[in-house]
Amino acid sequence: MHNELKITDMQTLESNKKTFEESTNPISIDLPDFTTDSYKDAYSRINAIVIEGEQEAHDNYISIATLIPNELEELTKLARMEMKHKKGFTACGRNLGVEADMEFAKKFFSKLHGNFQIALEKGNLTTCLLIQAILIEAFAISAYNVYIRVADPFAKKITEGVVKDEYLHLNYGQEWLKENLFTCKEELMEANKLNLPLIKKMLDEVADDASVLAMDREELMEEFMIAYQDTLMEIGLDNREIARMAMAAIV
Ligand code: PL3
Ligand code: FE2
Ligand code: FE2
């Protein structure tokens, strides 16, 4: 009885110590080994996806400006930020001694890229904004928020700077859609039905490589849904409409 008490006391002490360390020293969370071949191999694809994504985001904002010429200045600013992001992530790959697999990344984006080009040709601004400023930005925000927790110190700093910009981009699309909701709701719903499943597929496709980087699939999905649903709410959609839109990811 006496002994038992002692052990319990010690265990309590131990677990208190752990809680204290974890809550005051987040660095004690295990980071992956950034020097292994398996880390570098997964990074060559993920890094390429991010570099390609930033380049396409740049191109998309320039394209969107052709549909809203009076927003040229603002959209050019957003596009410039994307080029800075691309440079930052290129440096992250270089820092780890990884060569980005750009061919893989081009294929990764090809369906979404195609849908954006079709919408652009048709002058479907709502669809273009949904694809770039909502879906792609929310995807980027989810990925970067999760990555920051497990990145090497160099990449962590860069990604922290980038993710702040991505919220501005998401906000840009959000404000335009909010102001024009009355005329764009139907197109928004249609475009979402076509493109949200693509984002879900892309997330599934990247999940294995992401897990090598210690990024959890469920966490990525959760972060995406938060950014996506928050935005739809801000745009002015009601709970039922948001649920209906989110449901497009699971059919
Ligand atoms: C918009 O500004 C940029 C769009 C980029 C899309 C990125 C999606 C990334 C999915 C992969 C998750 C890994 C993140 C790791 C960062 C090096
Ligand atoms: Fe970006
Ligand atoms: Fe962006």
Short mmCIF file of C-alpha atoms in Angstrom, two decimals, residues 87 169 188 209 236:
data_model
loop_
_atom_site.label_atom_id
_atom_site.label_comp_id
_atom_site.label_asym_id
_atom_site.label_seq_id
_atom_site.Cartn_x
_atom_site.Cartn_y
_atom_site.Cartn_z
CA LYS A 87 11.28 32.25 -54.78
CA HIS A 169 -5.54 36.52 -51.23
CA LEU A 188 -20.47 29.79 -57.54
CA ASP A 209 4.33 12.29 -49.36
CA GLY A 236 -22.84 35.52 -46.93
#
